[in-house]
Structures are given as structure tokens and as C-alpha cells.
Amino acid sequence: RVMPMIEGWKETTLGEVADKIGMGPFGSNIRVDTFVNEGIPVISGTHLNGLRLEDKAFNFISMEHAERLKTSNVYPGDVIFTHAGNIGQVAYIPQNSHYERYVLSQRQFYLRCNSNELLPEFITYYFKTREGQHKLLANANQTGVPSIAQPVTYLKSISVLLPPLPEQRAIAAVLLSFDDKIELLRRQNKTLEAIAQAIFKEWFVKFKVKGEQLKLNPKTGLPEGWKLGRIKDCGEIVCGKTPPKAINEYFGGSIPFIKIPDMHNEMFIVKTEDSLTEEGSDFQRNKFIPANSVCVSCIATVGLVSITSQKSQTNQQINTIIPNSDEYLEYLYFVLKNMTNDLIAIGSGGSATLNINTGVFSDIEIVLPSDDILKSYHSTVEPLFVKVLSNMIQIQTLSKLRDTLLPKLMKGEIRVKL
């Protein structure tokens, strides 16, 4: 396909604008010691989930070992790709990264930009577009472990339409302004949740409320007025269900249909991969759950906990608590978040696939605090939860806007004033 030419832009190949394109080490000649916290960090696919390299949770090798793998050493400014396994991953190493150099694992390869021709941020964004992903994966072999055939030679051959370096920088700056704001909001949410969690542990684990140690009942070992109860005492329990998949008219509407992947690392569920139509959700009207319901994954992946942000339905792998009152919401969220290991143990039951059925889930024993303490905790942390949800909605808005602008900026359909 002939690319439309834009004044000042040029069609070229990555081989012509790269100083070097290279591979991670072959075979198993990279051995790491997970107990060593210094040396040269090893990049794997887990570090390539965002735009920039995630500079944390590395395995390390010695300086001497890194020297022996010199052809697989990478540095700030390099763009890293995955050529086997979770192919399509791409991220660049920022100039302000924690380490001066890294070593690639066996499944990664890299592009070192000619600084007069190509900006790392720009080409990383290009490979985040649908067109960039299509080109990157066009030479992929999907049998067995997915892999890109001859990744170095192939990457060199990929043709791109490049604006001059100042325009690349301006385009990247526009997109980075979105990503930096998104990252700031995500960090803020982690802090807000950590604060609410710390208060929870102080009140409901240490039994110390607003600096005052609660008096314990010698018989129960719990503060006066507290008791043991069950999850079903806190609200209605709903086990989800999937409408017949053969009926296309049931899917693709405006009703969020929550599945386990939608719950990973999310306090609130503001986006779902799948949705139901009015017809599809009406097929199982008794499976509706309102906003501020607590979803818990109970089959296969057990112990994920998230809160609904709007009226939704879930599949059968999720049990949901519709709280009896608003005061239960934040308490239940952290009670269940802190029960992950217990839930996994309950779900094991001797079978290969973890499974907690609705009856067993409903009868799980939990501590029920006194009403006054529950209300006080709710009023204390509710503003934190509200802010998290607001931030998550803002993140969704920013992400959609960035993803709309990205391909248009890369094709020159929208130009940035220099």
C-alpha cells in the first residue's frame, strides 16, 4: 500500500533510521538470581505493559555476566519489543530511568534510534496504533508459542511515514501529556486506596478507632457490640450468568457485562470488554446488580474484588454482594480484599479448578462491627472512594481521547503547530 505523502514527511524503513536493531541472548545462557537486588537489571515482558519501561521488580545479573551478553545490553532511549510469547509488546526506556543499562531476556529485541532521524517516544506510539501493531505482527507465527519470524531482519524492513524530528517531538509531547496525566491519576488512586486500607487495618484488625483502643469482650475476643456473622448478613448475594452466546442480538449493547479480566487491579469497574443489549439483559433480569455492589471472582481466578460503578450484570464466575446499606460498601471491599488466601483455600476443595459456589460464599464467616463504628468508617473513607471513582472515569475519558488522536497524529490527518 502506497502511503499518502505529507509535505516535509518522508517514507522510510526502520533499518534506515535505526542505529542498531538487536536481539536478547539465545538459549538459556542468562541465569538470574532473584535474591540479588543489585547489578544489571534484566528486562522481560512484564516490564513492557505501558508506554515507558516499568522500572521495577527486576531480576538482576552481575556486571561480569552483563559484559558477556554485551550484544544484548540496552540503554535509555532504546525501544524494546517482544518477539516470542506475548508478542506485540513495545515500550521505550526513558532517559530518566533508574539504571544506566539493562540486559534483555531471551524473548525481547530492541531498536536503537538514530537521534537525528527518529524519536523513541514517537516510534513507540506508532507501534501502539492498530496500523503499527498490524505491521509488527504481520510476520508472526501463531502455532505453538506465538513468535515473530526473524525479528531483527523483519523490523528493519518495516516502512514508516516519518515527520521531521521537531514534529515527531511535538506529536509525542501531545500524547505524553495524556499519558502523564493518566499515570498521575493512577498513582493518586493507589495512594487513596492505601490510606483507606490503613484506616481499615487500624480499626478492624488492631481495634483502635481514632486513636482510642476499643475494649474487647473476653468471651468473643471482639470489641463490645461486635459479633461474628456471614457474608449473606450484609446483603443480597447474586451469582452471575451468561446469556446464550449463539444469540448475537443479546450482546454488544450498553449494559456492562462484567467478567474476571475486567476486575484485575481495579477498585471500580468503569469499563468492560463485553456488554449486553436490553434484550440480552432482560433474558436474565434477576441477574442485574446496581452501582456500588461488591463483585468477587469465585471460579478459576479466585479472590479478585471490585465495585460496580453502574447497573450491570456479571458472568457465572462472579458472586456479587448488593449491600443492605451504603455503610457496608467500603468495609466489605477491604474485608474481602484481605481474604484472598482464605478464599483460595475455600475454593480449592481438592479439585484442579478453584470454585466457590454461591451457597458456600454466602456462608463465609466475617466479623460484623457495631453499627456506629461501621457508619463512622463509611463517613471517613467514602470521600476517598468517591475520588478514586472520579479519577477512574477521568482516566477512561483521557484514554479514549488519546486513542482517537493517536492514529490521526501518526498519519498527519491532524497536524501539531510547532
Short mmCIF file of C-alpha atoms in Angstrom, two decimals, residues 58-201:
data_model
loop_
_atom_site.label_atom_id
_atom_site.label_comp_id
_atom_site.label_asym_id
_atom_site.label_seq_id
_atom_site.Cartn_x
_atom_site.Cartn_y
_atom_site.Cartn_z
CA PHE A 58 13.63 -6.77 38.13
CA ASN A 59 15.79 -9.83 38.36
CA PHE A 60 19.48 -8.96 38.25
CA ILE A 61 22.69 -10.40 36.88
CA SER A 62 26.27 -9.50 37.72
CA MET A 63 28.23 -6.85 35.83
CA GLU A 64 30.56 -9.58 34.55
CA HIS A 65 27.63 -11.60 33.21
CA ALA A 66 26.19 -8.50 31.54
CA GLU A 67 29.55 -7.89 29.83
CA ARG A 68 29.45 -11.41 28.39
CA LEU A 69 26.00 -10.59 27.00
CA LYS A 70 27.10 -7.20 25.66
CA THR A 71 25.20 -7.54 22.38
CA SER A 72 22.00 -7.80 24.44
CA ASN A 73 22.69 -4.73 26.58
CA VAL A 74 20.22 -1.87 26.15
CA TYR A 75 20.22 1.72 27.37
CA PRO A 76 17.95 4.73 27.96
CA GLY A 77 16.44 5.77 24.63
CA ASP A 78 16.20 2.21 23.28
CA VAL A 79 12.81 0.82 22.20
CA ILE A 80 12.09 -2.74 23.39
CA PHE A 81 9.82 -5.29 21.68
CA THR A 82 8.74 -8.86 22.49
CA HIS A 83 9.34 -11.38 19.67
CA ALA A 84 8.04 -14.56 21.36
CA GLY A 85 5.17 -15.24 23.75
CA ASN A 86 3.16 -12.07 24.37
CA ILE A 87 4.11 -10.56 21.02
CA GLY A 88 3.11 -7.01 20.16
CA GLN A 89 4.50 -5.53 23.38
CA VAL A 90 6.56 -2.37 22.93
CA ALA A 91 7.94 0.26 25.33
CA TYR A 92 10.88 2.62 25.41
CA ILE A 93 13.45 3.15 28.16
CA PRO A 94 13.15 6.78 29.28
CA GLN A 95 16.23 8.95 29.69
CA ASN A 96 15.48 9.43 33.39
CA SER A 97 15.29 5.69 34.12
CA HIS A 98 16.76 4.32 37.36
CA TYR A 99 19.53 2.34 35.69
CA GLU A 100 22.22 3.25 33.16
CA ARG A 101 21.88 -0.04 31.32
CA TYR A 102 19.84 -3.23 31.17
CA VAL A 103 20.03 -6.71 29.65
CA LEU A 104 17.24 -8.19 27.54
CA SER A 105 15.76 -11.59 28.25
CA GLN A 106 15.58 -14.22 25.54
CA ARG A 107 12.19 -13.08 24.20
CA GLN A 108 12.97 -9.41 23.64
CA PHE A 109 14.63 -7.43 20.85
CA TYR A 110 15.40 -3.75 20.54
CA LEU A 111 15.69 -0.72 18.27
CA ARG A 112 18.27 2.00 18.93
CA CYS A 113 17.18 5.22 17.25
CA ASN A 114 19.40 7.45 15.14
CA SER A 115 18.96 10.59 17.23
CA ASN A 116 18.95 12.80 14.09
CA GLU A 117 16.12 10.84 12.47
CA LEU A 118 13.89 9.11 14.99
CA LEU A 119 12.47 9.85 18.43
CA PRO A 120 11.96 6.80 20.72
CA GLU A 121 8.66 8.15 22.06
CA PHE A 122 7.30 8.71 18.56
CA ILE A 123 8.09 5.25 17.19
CA THR A 124 6.79 3.60 20.39
CA TYR A 125 3.49 5.44 19.96
CA TYR A 126 3.42 4.38 16.30
CA PHE A 127 3.60 0.72 17.30
CA LYS A 128 0.71 1.27 19.74
CA THR A 129 -1.59 2.14 16.81
CA ARG A 130 -3.64 -0.50 15.03
CA GLU A 131 -1.54 0.00 11.89
CA GLY A 132 1.71 -0.30 13.84
CA GLN A 133 0.56 -3.46 15.62
CA HIS A 134 -0.58 -4.94 12.30
CA LYS A 135 2.84 -4.33 10.75
CA LEU A 136 4.70 -5.63 13.79
CA LEU A 137 2.68 -8.87 13.85
CA ALA A 138 2.36 -9.41 10.07
CA ASN A 139 5.37 -11.76 10.15
CA ALA A 140 4.19 -13.63 13.25
CA ASN A 141 3.84 -17.39 13.56
CA GLN A 142 0.85 -18.28 15.75
CA THR A 143 1.42 -22.04 16.02
CA GLY A 144 2.83 -23.19 19.36
CA VAL A 145 4.40 -20.23 21.16
CA PRO A 146 3.46 -17.10 19.15
CA SER A 147 6.62 -15.59 17.67
CA ILE A 148 7.83 -13.06 15.12
CA ALA A 149 9.98 -14.77 12.49
CA GLN A 150 13.47 -13.27 12.02
CA PRO A 151 12.57 -10.26 14.18
CA VAL A 152 15.72 -8.21 13.53
CA THR A 153 15.60 -8.53 9.75
CA TYR A 154 11.85 -8.04 9.72
CA LEU A 155 11.87 -4.91 11.93
CA LYS A 156 14.48 -3.34 9.65
CA SER A 157 12.17 -3.85 6.67
CA ILE A 158 9.09 -2.19 8.18
CA SER A 159 8.22 1.02 6.33
CA VAL A 160 7.00 4.08 8.22
CA LEU A 161 5.96 7.62 7.33
CA LEU A 162 8.12 9.97 9.40
CA PRO A 163 7.64 13.66 10.06
CA PRO A 164 10.73 15.81 10.71
CA LEU A 165 12.23 15.41 14.17
CA PRO A 166 10.70 18.65 15.60
CA GLU A 167 7.22 17.47 14.54
CA GLN A 168 7.86 14.00 15.97
CA ARG A 169 8.75 15.70 19.24
CA ALA A 170 5.61 17.87 19.16
CA ILE A 171 3.35 14.87 18.41
CA ALA A 172 4.93 12.86 21.21
CA ALA A 173 4.52 15.81 23.61
CA VAL A 174 0.77 15.97 22.92
CA LEU A 175 0.32 12.24 23.53
CA LEU A 176 2.64 12.20 26.55
CA SER A 177 0.55 14.94 28.17
CA PHE A 178 -2.36 12.47 28.19
CA ASP A 179 -0.29 9.53 29.42
CA ASP A 180 1.43 11.57 32.14
CA LYS A 181 -1.94 12.77 33.45
CA ILE A 182 -3.30 9.20 33.36
CA GLU A 183 -0.25 7.93 35.25
CA LEU A 184 -0.62 10.72 37.84
CA LEU A 185 -4.27 9.77 38.42
CA ARG A 186 -3.37 6.07 38.75
CA ARG A 187 -0.69 6.86 41.32
CA GLN A 188 -3.14 9.06 43.21
CA ASN A 189 -5.66 6.21 43.26
CA LYS A 190 -3.08 3.81 44.70
CA THR A 191 -2.36 6.32 47.46
CA LEU A 192 -6.06 6.89 48.20
CA GLU A 193 -6.73 3.15 48.42
CA ALA A 194 -3.67 2.64 50.62
CA ILE A 195 -4.93 5.33 53.03
CA ALA A 196 -8.40 3.73 53.25
CA GLN A 197 -6.76 0.30 53.71
CA ALA A 198 -4.51 1.62 56.52
CA ILE A 199 -7.54 3.05 58.35
CA PHE A 200 -9.35 -0.28 57.88
CA LYS A 201 -6.48 -2.23 59.47
#
